[in-house]
């Protein structure tokens, strides 16, 4: 998602520094940006070369007005990044997380500027979907929230504000839907295609819950469900055993070529 976020921020005219510890990840992100920008240019979008010129790959955290972190859904990894960013970005900079579920309040508490820490949650594919869920930690100031809501508007997105409870709004609603679809499959109620067809044609969703889980990543879905389960304490949020089994098998969805479907 980091590449998608970098793309929409650069397309708004801002300069972006892009960093990923994983070898090859920045290159893959830039290649995805090129493909996406080419599609968008055919429909009147900005010149891909001009947008890409504003994106600079960097070797680590660098000073900036805003950081948008989009690493793996691991609270420890995210906390370490927020602590490091607190020492590198100027004191007035805002530190935002694209997390799907990790409490923003704990990320804010890891820094010396908790009032300038916020959740800025984009949706996949970032260049296409209009939503940014803006999550206020307990400590987040009104000024920070206003700045991020305005930025979302500048990126051509619509902000929906949420308080910092497990799963925020989006994943509290989406993950039980995905999980129930996995239970229906595990219990043999229907084949994946039939389950997804119900959602597509019966509820007018652009894709069914199993195909969507493959797009999000089954490992990410399980991580989010674990946060919901632990944070809200209700067994209904426990990840379906079939989802866990697919993750154990390395069937993580589109990114590994196999999840509920083969790619
Ligand atoms: N960049 C630019 N354009 C893109 C694109 C990208 N990355 N991906 C798709 N498009 C364009 C296509 O070119 C196409 O344009 P056209 O209509 O002019 O030809 C259009 O979007 C539709 O794409 P497709 O024809 O390939 O296929 P679909 O009509 O099925 O659309 C989809 C694909 C946009 C992914 C659509 O199926 C969709 O919106 N699916 C639901 C996605 C969703 O729910 N995402 C949220 C996931 S939850 C999340 O991210 C949060 C996390 O916390 C879990």
PDB file of C-alpha atoms and ligand atoms in Angstrom:
ATOM      1  CA  UNK A   1       0.000   0.000   0.000  1.00  0.00           C
ATOM      2  CA  UNK A   2       2.983   2.289   0.579  1.00  0.00           C
ATOM      3  CA  UNK A   3       3.493   2.676  -3.154  1.00  0.00           C
ATOM      4  CA  UNK A   4      -0.163   3.556  -3.683  1.00  0.00           C
ATOM      5  CA  UNK A   5      -0.026   6.145  -0.911  1.00  0.00           C
ATOM      6  CA  UNK A   6       3.220   7.626  -2.301  1.00  0.00           C
ATOM      7  CA  UNK A   7       1.542   7.815  -5.701  1.00  0.00           C
ATOM      8  CA  UNK A   8      -1.531   9.764  -4.580  1.00  0.00           C
ATOM      9  CA  UNK A   9       0.547  12.142  -2.437  1.00  0.00           C
ATOM     10  CA  UNK A  10       2.982  12.788  -5.326  1.00  0.00           C
ATOM     11  CA  UNK A  11       0.054  13.232  -7.734  1.00  0.00           C
ATOM     12  CA  UNK A  12      -1.212  16.035  -5.471  1.00  0.00           C
ATOM     13  CA  UNK A  13       2.005  17.967  -6.222  1.00  0.00           C
ATOM     14  CA  UNK A  14       3.935  17.101  -3.043  1.00  0.00           C
ATOM     15  CA  UNK A  15       7.391  15.570  -2.882  1.00  0.00           C
ATOM     16  CA  UNK A  16       7.617  12.070  -1.381  1.00  0.00           C
ATOM     17  CA  UNK A  17      10.537  10.111   0.064  1.00  0.00           C
ATOM     18  CA  UNK A  18       9.862   6.387  -0.158  1.00  0.00           C
ATOM     19  CA  UNK A  19      11.571   3.857   2.082  1.00  0.00           C
ATOM     20  CA  UNK A  20      11.182   0.116   2.663  1.00  0.00           C
ATOM     21  CA  UNK A  21      13.577  -2.152   4.586  1.00  0.00           C
ATOM     22  CA  UNK A  22      12.564  -5.157   2.466  1.00  0.00           C
ATOM     23  CA  UNK A  23      14.958  -5.547  -0.488  1.00  0.00           C
ATOM     24  CA  UNK A  24      13.180  -4.924  -3.810  1.00  0.00           C
ATOM     25  CA  UNK A  25       9.996  -3.545  -2.215  1.00  0.00           C
ATOM     26  CA  UNK A  26      10.580   0.064  -3.301  1.00  0.00           C
ATOM     27  CA  UNK A  27      11.332  -1.083  -6.865  1.00  0.00           C
ATOM     28  CA  UNK A  28       8.104  -3.143  -6.907  1.00  0.00           C
ATOM     29  CA  UNK A  29       6.212  -0.145  -5.533  1.00  0.00           C
ATOM     30  CA  UNK A  30       7.584   2.164  -8.210  1.00  0.00           C
ATOM     31  CA  UNK A  31       6.753  -0.379 -10.949  1.00  0.00           C
ATOM     32  CA  UNK A  32       3.154  -0.603  -9.626  1.00  0.00           C
ATOM     33  CA  UNK A  33       2.971   3.205  -9.614  1.00  0.00           C
ATOM     34  CA  UNK A  34       4.073   3.289 -13.246  1.00  0.00           C
ATOM     35  CA  UNK A  35       1.356   0.809 -14.244  1.00  0.00           C
ATOM     36  CA  UNK A  36      -1.314   2.608 -12.258  1.00  0.00           C
ATOM     37  CA  UNK A  37      -0.322   6.097 -13.463  1.00  0.00           C
ATOM     38  CA  UNK A  38      -0.307   4.890 -17.079  1.00  0.00           C
ATOM     39  CA  UNK A  39      -3.898   3.620 -16.675  1.00  0.00           C
ATOM     40  CA  UNK A  40      -4.953   6.881 -15.030  1.00  0.00           C
ATOM     41  CA  UNK A  41      -3.207   9.026 -17.682  1.00  0.00           C
ATOM     42  CA  UNK A  42      -5.370   7.362 -20.352  1.00  0.00           C
ATOM     43  CA  UNK A  43      -8.378   8.752 -18.459  1.00  0.00           C
ATOM     44  CA  UNK A  44      -7.025  12.307 -18.129  1.00  0.00           C
ATOM     45  CA  UNK A  45      -4.793  11.723 -15.107  1.00  0.00           C
ATOM     46  CA  UNK A  46      -1.459  13.512 -14.588  1.00  0.00           C
ATOM     47  CA  UNK A  47       1.678  12.836 -16.619  1.00  0.00           C
ATOM     48  CA  UNK A  48       3.225   9.683 -15.055  1.00  0.00           C
ATOM     49  CA  UNK A  49       6.794  10.960 -15.490  1.00  0.00           C
ATOM     50  CA  UNK A  50       5.976  14.204 -13.652  1.00  0.00           C
ATOM     51  CA  UNK A  51       4.432  12.346 -10.719  1.00  0.00           C
ATOM     52  CA  UNK A  52       7.267   9.817 -10.509  1.00  0.00           C
ATOM     53  CA  UNK A  53       9.827  12.615 -10.584  1.00  0.00           C
ATOM     54  CA  UNK A  54       8.448  13.771  -7.218  1.00  0.00           C
ATOM     55  CA  UNK A  55       9.055  10.337  -5.620  1.00  0.00           C
ATOM     56  CA  UNK A  56      12.571   9.751  -4.272  1.00  0.00           C
ATOM     57  CA  UNK A  57      13.623   6.368  -2.896  1.00  0.00           C
ATOM     58  CA  UNK A  58      15.628   6.862   0.318  1.00  0.00           C
ATOM     59  CA  UNK A  59      17.703   4.575   2.551  1.00  0.00           C
ATOM     60  CA  UNK A  60      15.981   5.290   5.852  1.00  0.00           C
ATOM     61  CA  UNK A  61      13.828   7.804   7.696  1.00  0.00           C
ATOM     62  CA  UNK A  62      14.427  11.381   6.549  1.00  0.00           C
ATOM     63  CA  UNK A  63      13.155  14.782   7.770  1.00  0.00           C
ATOM     64  CA  UNK A  64       9.722  15.639   6.304  1.00  0.00           C
ATOM     65  CA  UNK A  65       6.503  17.483   7.201  1.00  0.00           C
ATOM     66  CA  UNK A  66       4.599  14.205   7.398  1.00  0.00           C
ATOM     67  CA  UNK A  67       5.421  10.513   7.719  1.00  0.00           C
ATOM     68  CA  UNK A  68       2.862   7.957   6.567  1.00  0.00           C
ATOM     69  CA  UNK A  69       3.965   4.562   7.867  1.00  0.00           C
ATOM     70  CA  UNK A  70       2.589   1.503   6.029  1.00  0.00           C
ATOM     71  CA  UNK A  71       4.626  -1.463   7.296  1.00  0.00           C
ATOM     72  CA  UNK A  72       3.489  -4.927   8.381  1.00  0.00           C
ATOM     73  CA  UNK A  73       0.653  -5.122  10.962  1.00  0.00           C
ATOM     74  CA  UNK A  74       2.982  -5.702  13.912  1.00  0.00           C
ATOM     75  CA  UNK A  75       2.650  -3.351  16.887  1.00  0.00           C
ATOM     76  CA  UNK A  76       6.318  -3.777  17.904  1.00  0.00           C
ATOM     77  CA  UNK A  77       7.653  -2.965  14.443  1.00  0.00           C
ATOM     78  CA  UNK A  78       5.372   0.064  14.143  1.00  0.00           C
ATOM     79  CA  UNK A  79       6.262   1.354  17.612  1.00  0.00           C
ATOM     80  CA  UNK A  80       9.981   1.174  16.815  1.00  0.00           C
ATOM     81  CA  UNK A  81       9.397   3.186  13.628  1.00  0.00           C
ATOM     82  CA  UNK A  82       7.408   5.852  15.481  1.00  0.00           C
ATOM     83  CA  UNK A  83      10.126   6.137  18.121  1.00  0.00           C
ATOM     84  CA  UNK A  84      12.818   6.499  15.454  1.00  0.00           C
ATOM     85  CA  UNK A  85      10.740   8.981  13.427  1.00  0.00           C
ATOM     86  CA  UNK A  86      10.220  11.094  16.539  1.00  0.00           C
ATOM     87  CA  UNK A  87      13.980  11.645  16.654  1.00  0.00           C
ATOM     88  CA  UNK A  88      14.393  12.393  12.933  1.00  0.00           C
ATOM     89  CA  UNK A  89      11.345  14.349  11.734  1.00  0.00           C
ATOM     90  CA  UNK A  90      11.031  17.997  12.830  1.00  0.00           C
ATOM     91  CA  UNK A  91       9.085  18.584  16.067  1.00  0.00           C
ATOM     92  CA  UNK A  92       6.089  20.077  14.252  1.00  0.00           C
ATOM     93  CA  UNK A  93       5.800  17.180  11.757  1.00  0.00           C
ATOM     94  CA  UNK A  94       2.812  14.837  11.900  1.00  0.00           C
ATOM     95  CA  UNK A  95       3.412  11.092  12.233  1.00  0.00           C
ATOM     96  CA  UNK A  96       0.614   9.054  10.649  1.00  0.00           C
ATOM     97  CA  UNK A  97       0.017   5.322  10.393  1.00  0.00           C
ATOM     98  CA  UNK A  98      -1.818   3.486   7.623  1.00  0.00           C
ATOM     99  CA  UNK A  99      -2.536   0.696  10.098  1.00  0.00           C
ATOM    100  CA  UNK A 100      -5.686  -1.402   9.673  1.00  0.00           C
ATOM    101  CA  UNK A 101      -5.999  -2.166  13.357  1.00  0.00           C
ATOM    102  CA  UNK A 102      -3.015  -1.381  15.616  1.00  0.00           C
ATOM    103  CA  UNK A 103      -4.054   1.136  18.331  1.00  0.00           C
ATOM    104  CA  UNK A 104      -2.942   4.653  17.368  1.00  0.00           C
ATOM    105  CA  UNK A 105      -2.917   5.560  21.063  1.00  0.00           C
ATOM    106  CA  UNK A 106       0.027   3.194  21.726  1.00  0.00           C
ATOM    107  CA  UNK A 107       1.944   4.553  18.715  1.00  0.00           C
ATOM    108  CA  UNK A 108       1.321   8.108  19.961  1.00  0.00           C
ATOM    109  CA  UNK A 109       2.534   7.147  23.445  1.00  0.00           C
ATOM    110  CA  UNK A 110       5.820   5.882  21.943  1.00  0.00           C
ATOM    111  CA  UNK A 111       6.672   9.449  20.827  1.00  0.00           C
ATOM    112  CA  UNK A 112       7.335  12.802  22.460  1.00  0.00           C
ATOM    113  CA  UNK A 113       4.622  14.414  20.278  1.00  0.00           C
ATOM    114  CA  UNK A 114       1.503  12.310  20.957  1.00  0.00           C
ATOM    115  CA  UNK A 115      -0.790  15.193  19.907  1.00  0.00           C
ATOM    116  CA  UNK A 116       0.712  14.983  16.393  1.00  0.00           C
ATOM    117  CA  UNK A 117       0.186  11.238  15.866  1.00  0.00           C
ATOM    118  CA  UNK A 118      -2.861  10.007  13.938  1.00  0.00           C
ATOM    119  CA  UNK A 119      -4.225   7.130  11.856  1.00  0.00           C
ATOM    120  CA  UNK A 120      -4.520   7.730   8.122  1.00  0.00           C
ATOM    121  CA  UNK A 121      -5.985   4.490   6.796  1.00  0.00           C
ATOM    122  CA  UNK A 122      -6.157   4.105   3.013  1.00  0.00           C
ATOM    123  CA  UNK A 123      -8.002   1.400   1.061  1.00  0.00           C
ATOM    124  CA  UNK A 124      -6.716  -0.942  -1.609  1.00  0.00           C
ATOM    125  CA  UNK A 125      -6.192  -0.123  -4.463  1.00  0.00           C
ATOM    126  CA  UNK A 126      -5.219   3.269  -3.038  1.00  0.00           C
ATOM    127  CA  UNK A 127      -5.256   5.186  -6.362  1.00  0.00           C
ATOM    128  CA  UNK A 128      -8.847   4.040  -7.004  1.00  0.00           C
ATOM    129  CA  UNK A 129     -10.703   3.930  -3.677  1.00  0.00           C
ATOM    130  CA  UNK A 130     -11.853   7.297  -2.350  1.00  0.00           C
ATOM    131  CA  UNK A 131     -11.867   6.627   1.375  1.00  0.00           C
ATOM    132  CA  UNK A 132      -9.370   7.629   4.051  1.00  0.00           C
ATOM    133  CA  UNK A 133     -10.369   6.564   7.544  1.00  0.00           C
ATOM    134  CA  UNK A 134      -8.882   9.154   9.909  1.00  0.00           C
ATOM    135  CA  UNK A 135      -8.340   7.737  13.390  1.00  0.00           C
ATOM    136  CA  UNK A 136      -7.834   9.989  16.384  1.00  0.00           C
ATOM    137  CA  UNK A 137      -5.785   8.586  19.239  1.00  0.00           C
ATOM    138  CA  UNK A 138      -6.815   9.672  22.735  1.00  0.00           C
ATOM    139  CA  UNK A 139      -3.940  12.190  22.549  1.00  0.00           C
ATOM    140  CA  UNK A 140      -4.458  13.503  18.957  1.00  0.00           C
ATOM    141  CA  UNK A 141      -5.114  17.272  18.786  1.00  0.00           C
ATOM    142  CA  UNK A 142      -7.916  18.932  16.819  1.00  0.00           C
ATOM    143  CA  UNK A 143      -5.249  20.737  14.721  1.00  0.00           C
ATOM    144  CA  UNK A 144      -3.651  17.446  13.673  1.00  0.00           C
ATOM    145  CA  UNK A 145      -7.029  15.942  12.793  1.00  0.00           C
ATOM    146  CA  UNK A 146      -8.022  19.001  10.752  1.00  0.00           C
ATOM    147  CA  UNK A 147      -4.677  18.974   8.888  1.00  0.00           C
ATOM    148  CA  UNK A 148      -5.050  15.295   7.954  1.00  0.00           C
ATOM    149  CA  UNK A 149      -8.715  15.618   6.933  1.00  0.00           C
ATOM    150  CA  UNK A 150      -7.716  18.571   4.711  1.00  0.00           C
ATOM    151  CA  UNK A 151      -4.805  16.612   3.251  1.00  0.00           C
ATOM    152  CA  UNK A 152      -7.140  13.694   2.441  1.00  0.00           C
ATOM    153  CA  UNK A 153      -9.350  16.159   0.534  1.00  0.00           C
ATOM    154  CA  UNK A 154      -6.296  17.487  -1.337  1.00  0.00           C
ATOM    155  CA  UNK A 155      -5.475  13.901  -2.384  1.00  0.00           C
ATOM    156  CA  UNK A 156      -8.955  13.607  -3.894  1.00  0.00           C
ATOM    157  CA  UNK A 157     -10.178  11.406  -1.045  1.00  0.00           C
ATOM    158  CA  UNK A 158     -13.057  11.638   1.398  1.00  0.00           C
ATOM    159  CA  UNK A 159     -12.212  11.339   5.098  1.00  0.00           C
ATOM    160  CA  UNK A 160     -14.354   9.462   7.616  1.00  0.00           C
ATOM    161  CA  UNK A 161     -13.333  10.106  11.227  1.00  0.00           C
ATOM    162  CA  UNK A 162     -13.178   7.312  13.795  1.00  0.00           C
ATOM    163  CA  UNK A 163     -12.121   7.024  17.402  1.00  0.00           C
ATOM    164  CA  UNK A 164      -9.333   4.632  18.326  1.00  0.00           C
ATOM    165  CA  UNK A 165     -11.189   1.396  19.162  1.00  0.00           C
ATOM    166  CA  UNK A 166     -10.116  -2.029  17.831  1.00  0.00           C
ATOM    167  CA  UNK A 167     -10.621  -2.288  14.076  1.00  0.00           C
ATOM    168  CA  UNK A 168     -11.807   1.347  13.982  1.00  0.00           C
ATOM    169  CA  UNK A 169     -14.942   1.457  11.775  1.00  0.00           C
ATOM    170  CA  UNK A 170     -13.844  -0.239   8.559  1.00  0.00           C
ATOM    171  CA  UNK A 171     -12.340  -3.484   9.774  1.00  0.00           C
ATOM    172  CA  UNK A 172     -14.832  -3.920  12.591  1.00  0.00           C
ATOM    173  CA  UNK A 173     -17.428  -4.228   9.847  1.00  0.00           C
ATOM    174  CA  UNK A 174     -15.379  -5.843   7.071  1.00  0.00           C
ATOM    175  CA  UNK A 175     -13.511  -8.583   8.956  1.00  0.00           C
ATOM    176  CA  UNK A 176     -16.576 -10.344  10.451  1.00  0.00           C
ATOM    177  CA  UNK A 177     -17.942 -10.419   6.877  1.00  0.00           C
ATOM    178  CA  UNK A 178     -14.737 -11.998   5.518  1.00  0.00           C
ATOM    179  CA  UNK A 179     -14.531 -14.384   8.482  1.00  0.00           C
ATOM    180  CA  UNK A 180     -18.129 -15.560   8.076  1.00  0.00           C
ATOM    181  CA  UNK A 181     -17.475 -16.230   4.385  1.00  0.00           C
ATOM    182  CA  UNK A 182     -14.460 -18.376   5.386  1.00  0.00           C
ATOM    183  CA  UNK A 183     -16.640 -20.270   7.911  1.00  0.00           C
ATOM    184  CA  UNK A 184     -19.282 -20.878   5.217  1.00  0.00           C
ATOM    185  CA  UNK A 185     -16.574 -22.294   2.935  1.00  0.00           C
ATOM    186  CA  UNK A 186     -15.073 -24.440   5.718  1.00  0.00           C
ATOM    187  CA  UNK A 187     -18.488 -25.861   6.591  1.00  0.00           C
ATOM    188  CA  UNK A 188     -19.106 -26.750   2.951  1.00  0.00           C
ATOM    189  CA  UNK A 189     -22.082 -24.423   2.567  1.00  0.00           C
ATOM    190  CA  UNK A 190     -20.824 -23.402  -0.882  1.00  0.00           C
ATOM    191  CA  UNK A 191     -17.828 -23.137  -3.194  1.00  0.00           C
ATOM    192  CA  UNK A 192     -15.786 -19.879  -3.130  1.00  0.00           C
ATOM    193  CA  UNK A 193     -17.254 -18.732  -6.462  1.00  0.00           C
ATOM    194  CA  UNK A 194     -20.829 -19.097  -5.166  1.00  0.00           C
ATOM    195  CA  UNK A 195     -20.053 -17.230  -1.944  1.00  0.00           C
ATOM    196  CA  UNK A 196     -18.482 -14.346  -3.866  1.00  0.00           C
ATOM    197  CA  UNK A 197     -21.258 -14.313  -6.473  1.00  0.00           C
ATOM    198  CA  UNK A 198     -23.797 -13.795  -3.678  1.00  0.00           C
ATOM    199  CA  UNK A 199     -21.962 -10.657  -2.521  1.00  0.00           C
ATOM    200  CA  UNK A 200     -21.322  -9.355  -6.040  1.00  0.00           C
ATOM    201  CA  UNK A 201     -24.761  -9.861  -7.551  1.00  0.00           C
ATOM    202  CA  UNK A 202     -26.883  -9.957  -4.422  1.00  0.00           C
ATOM    203  CA  UNK A 203     -25.334  -7.059  -2.507  1.00  0.00           C
ATOM    204  CA  UNK A 204     -23.744  -5.171  -5.455  1.00  0.00           C
ATOM    205  CA  UNK A 205     -20.249  -5.378  -3.948  1.00  0.00           C
ATOM    206  CA  UNK A 206     -17.480  -4.923  -6.548  1.00  0.00           C
ATOM    207  CA  UNK A 207     -15.890  -8.186  -5.385  1.00  0.00           C
ATOM    208  CA  UNK A 208     -16.886 -10.986  -3.018  1.00  0.00           C
ATOM    209  CA  UNK A 209     -15.443 -11.384   0.502  1.00  0.00           C
ATOM    210  CA  UNK A 210     -13.074 -14.253  -0.417  1.00  0.00           C
ATOM    211  CA  UNK A 211     -11.615 -12.464  -3.450  1.00  0.00           C
ATOM    212  CA  UNK A 212     -11.315  -9.338  -1.318  1.00  0.00           C
ATOM    213  CA  UNK A 213      -9.493 -11.274   1.421  1.00  0.00           C
ATOM    214  CA  UNK A 214      -7.049 -12.496  -1.255  1.00  0.00           C
ATOM    215  CA  UNK A 215      -6.513  -8.860  -2.301  1.00  0.00           C
ATOM    216  CA  UNK A 216      -5.933  -7.675   1.283  1.00  0.00           C
ATOM    217  CA  UNK A 217      -3.740 -10.697   2.174  1.00  0.00           C
ATOM    218  CA  UNK A 218      -4.970 -13.560   4.343  1.00  0.00           C
ATOM    219  CA  UNK A 219      -2.149 -12.971   6.844  1.00  0.00           C
ATOM    220  CA  UNK A 220      -3.242  -9.347   7.199  1.00  0.00           C
ATOM    221  CA  UNK A 221      -6.868 -10.455   7.674  1.00  0.00           C
ATOM    222  CA  UNK A 222      -5.828 -12.867  10.451  1.00  0.00           C
ATOM    223  CA  UNK A 223      -3.723 -10.157  12.160  1.00  0.00           C
ATOM    224  CA  UNK A 224      -6.654  -7.732  12.099  1.00  0.00           C
ATOM    225  CA  UNK A 225      -9.060 -10.383  13.433  1.00  0.00           C
ATOM    226  CA  UNK A 226      -6.638 -11.138  16.276  1.00  0.00           C
ATOM    227  CA  UNK A 227      -6.609  -7.448  17.238  1.00  0.00           C
ATOM    228  CA  UNK A 228     -10.431  -7.368  17.162  1.00  0.00           C
ATOM    229  CA  UNK A 229     -10.658 -10.609  19.155  1.00  0.00           C
ATOM    230  CA  UNK A 230      -8.194  -9.524  21.812  1.00  0.00           C
ATOM    231  CA  UNK A 231      -9.274  -5.882  21.952  1.00  0.00           C
ATOM    232  CA  UNK A 232     -13.033  -6.409  22.052  1.00  0.00           C
ATOM    233  CA  UNK A 233     -12.888  -9.726  23.935  1.00  0.00           C
ATOM    234  CA  UNK A 234     -15.715 -11.330  21.995  1.00  0.00           C
ATOM    235  CA  UNK A 235     -15.170 -14.879  20.591  1.00  0.00           C
ATOM    236  CA  UNK A 236     -17.155 -13.934  17.484  1.00  0.00           C
ATOM    237  CA  UNK A 237     -14.043 -12.137  16.178  1.00  0.00           C
ATOM    238  CA  UNK A 238     -11.730 -15.207  16.415  1.00  0.00           C
ATOM    239  CA  UNK A 239     -10.185 -15.971  13.000  1.00  0.00           C
ATOM    240  CA  UNK A 240     -11.760 -18.943  11.196  1.00  0.00           C
ATOM    241  CA  UNK A 241      -9.490 -22.055  11.423  1.00  0.00           C
ATOM    242  CA  UNK A 242      -9.521 -22.341   7.621  1.00  0.00           C
ATOM    243  CA  UNK A 243      -8.036 -18.848   7.303  1.00  0.00           C
ATOM    244  CA  UNK A 244      -5.283 -19.763   9.759  1.00  0.00           C
ATOM    245  CA  UNK A 245      -4.595 -22.999   7.883  1.00  0.00           C
ATOM    246  CA  UNK A 246      -4.220 -21.156   4.553  1.00  0.00           C
ATOM    247  CA  UNK A 247      -1.787 -18.739   6.185  1.00  0.00           C
ATOM    248  CA  UNK A 248       0.208 -21.673   7.630  1.00  0.00           C
ATOM    249  CA  UNK A 249       0.345 -23.141   4.102  1.00  0.00           C
ATOM    250  CA  UNK A 250       1.706 -19.868   2.716  1.00  0.00           C
ATOM    251  CA  UNK A 251      -1.498 -19.233   0.763  1.00  0.00           C
ATOM    252  CA  UNK A 252      -1.616 -15.544   1.560  1.00  0.00           C
ATOM    253  CA  UNK A 253      -3.710 -14.433  -1.427  1.00  0.00           C
ATOM    254  CA  UNK A 254      -2.696 -12.566  -4.549  1.00  0.00           C
ATOM    255  CA  UNK A 255       0.755 -11.707  -3.266  1.00  0.00           C
ATOM    256  CA  UNK A 256       1.792 -15.391  -3.126  1.00  0.00           C
ATOM    257  CA  UNK A 257      -0.254 -16.472  -6.159  1.00  0.00           C
ATOM    258  CA  UNK A 258      -2.705 -18.501  -4.093  1.00  0.00           C
ATOM    259  CA  UNK A 259      -5.280 -17.846  -1.391  1.00  0.00           C
ATOM    260  CA  UNK A 260      -8.931 -18.808  -1.717  1.00  0.00           C
ATOM    261  CA  UNK A 261      -8.236 -18.618  -5.464  1.00  0.00           C
ATOM    262  CA  UNK A 262      -5.224 -19.328  -7.718  1.00  0.00           C
ATOM    263  CA  UNK A 263      -3.657 -16.333  -9.543  1.00  0.00           C
TER     264      UNK A 263
HETATM  265  N1  LIG B   1      -4.571   2.129 -10.398  1.00  0.00           N
HETATM  266  C1  LIG B   1      -5.312   2.770 -11.315  1.00  0.00           C
HETATM  267  N2  LIG B   1      -6.436   2.275 -11.836  1.00  0.00           N
HETATM  268  C2  LIG B   1      -6.827   1.067 -11.419  1.00  0.00           C
HETATM  269  C3  LIG B   1      -6.114   0.325 -10.455  1.00  0.00           C
HETATM  270  C4  LIG B   1      -4.926   0.902  -9.942  1.00  0.00           C
HETATM  271  N3  LIG B   1      -4.174   0.302  -9.015  1.00  0.00           N
HETATM  272  N4  LIG B   1      -6.759  -0.829 -10.228  1.00  0.00           N
HETATM  273  C5  LIG B   1      -7.849  -0.825 -10.996  1.00  0.00           C
HETATM  274  N5  LIG B   1      -7.897   0.319 -11.724  1.00  0.00           N
HETATM  275  C6  LIG B   1      -8.925   0.736 -12.657  1.00  0.00           C
HETATM  276  C7  LIG B   1      -8.964  -0.135 -13.883  1.00  0.00           C
HETATM  277  O1  LIG B   1      -8.068   0.309 -14.867  1.00  0.00           O
HETATM  278  C8  LIG B   1     -10.392   0.025 -14.346  1.00  0.00           C
HETATM  279  O2  LIG B   1     -10.546   1.221 -15.088  1.00  0.00           O
HETATM  280  P1  LIG B   1     -11.654   1.328 -16.255  1.00  0.00           P
HETATM  281  O3  LIG B   1     -12.987   1.087 -15.592  1.00  0.00           O
HETATM  282  O4  LIG B   1     -11.492   2.716 -16.761  1.00  0.00           O
HETATM  283  O5  LIG B   1     -11.281   0.247 -17.219  1.00  0.00           O
HETATM  284  C9  LIG B   1     -11.149   0.186 -13.036  1.00  0.00           C
HETATM  285  O6  LIG B   1     -10.197   0.579 -12.032  1.00  0.00           O
HETATM  286  C10 LIG B   1     -11.806  -1.083 -12.617  1.00  0.00           C
HETATM  287  O7  LIG B   1     -10.834  -2.130 -12.600  1.00  0.00           O
HETATM  288  P2  LIG B   1     -11.011  -3.563 -13.293  1.00  0.00           P
HETATM  289  O8  LIG B   1     -11.821  -3.413 -14.553  1.00  0.00           O
HETATM  290  O9  LIG B   1      -9.674  -4.196 -13.370  1.00  0.00           O
HETATM  291  O10 LIG B   1     -11.811  -4.453 -12.278  1.00  0.00           O
HETATM  292  P3  LIG B   1     -12.994  -4.092 -11.297  1.00  0.00           P
HETATM  293  O11 LIG B   1     -14.066  -3.315 -11.983  1.00  0.00           O
HETATM  294  O12 LIG B   1     -13.332  -5.355 -10.618  1.00  0.00           O
HETATM  295  O13 LIG B   1     -12.297  -3.132 -10.228  1.00  0.00           O
HETATM  296  C11 LIG B   1     -11.360  -2.967  -8.107  1.00  0.00           C
HETATM  297  C12 LIG B   1     -11.201  -3.537  -9.494  1.00  0.00           C
HETATM  298  C13 LIG B   1     -11.155  -1.448  -8.159  1.00  0.00           C
HETATM  299  C14 LIG B   1     -10.253  -3.597  -7.241  1.00  0.00           C
HETATM  300  C15 LIG B   1     -12.772  -3.294  -7.572  1.00  0.00           C
HETATM  301  O14 LIG B   1     -13.021  -4.663  -7.721  1.00  0.00           O
HETATM  302  C16 LIG B   1     -12.982  -2.925  -6.123  1.00  0.00           C
HETATM  303  O15 LIG B   1     -13.208  -1.758  -5.798  1.00  0.00           O
HETATM  304  N6  LIG B   1     -12.936  -3.939  -5.258  1.00  0.00           N
HETATM  305  C17 LIG B   1     -13.147  -3.762  -3.821  1.00  0.00           C
HETATM  306  C18 LIG B   1     -11.904  -3.266  -3.211  1.00  0.00           C
HETATM  307  C19 LIG B   1     -12.069  -3.046  -1.746  1.00  0.00           C
HETATM  308  O16 LIG B   1     -13.087  -3.320  -1.120  1.00  0.00           O
HETATM  309  N7  LIG B   1     -10.990  -2.554  -1.153  1.00  0.00           N
HETATM  310  C20 LIG B   1     -10.929  -2.309   0.265  1.00  0.00           C
HETATM  311  C21 LIG B   1     -10.142  -3.376   0.884  1.00  0.00           C
HETATM  312  S1  LIG B   1     -10.034  -3.134   2.619  1.00  0.00           S
HETATM  313  C22 LIG B   1      -8.621  -2.278   2.788  1.00  0.00           C
HETATM  314  O17 LIG B   1      -7.874  -2.004   1.897  1.00  0.00           O
HETATM  315  C23 LIG B   1      -8.315  -1.839   4.172  1.00  0.00           C
HETATM  316  C24 LIG B   1      -7.444  -2.774   4.943  1.00  0.00           C
HETATM  317  O18 LIG B   1      -7.360  -2.261   6.261  1.00  0.00           O
HETATM  318  C25 LIG B   1      -7.847  -4.178   5.010  1.00  0.00           C
END
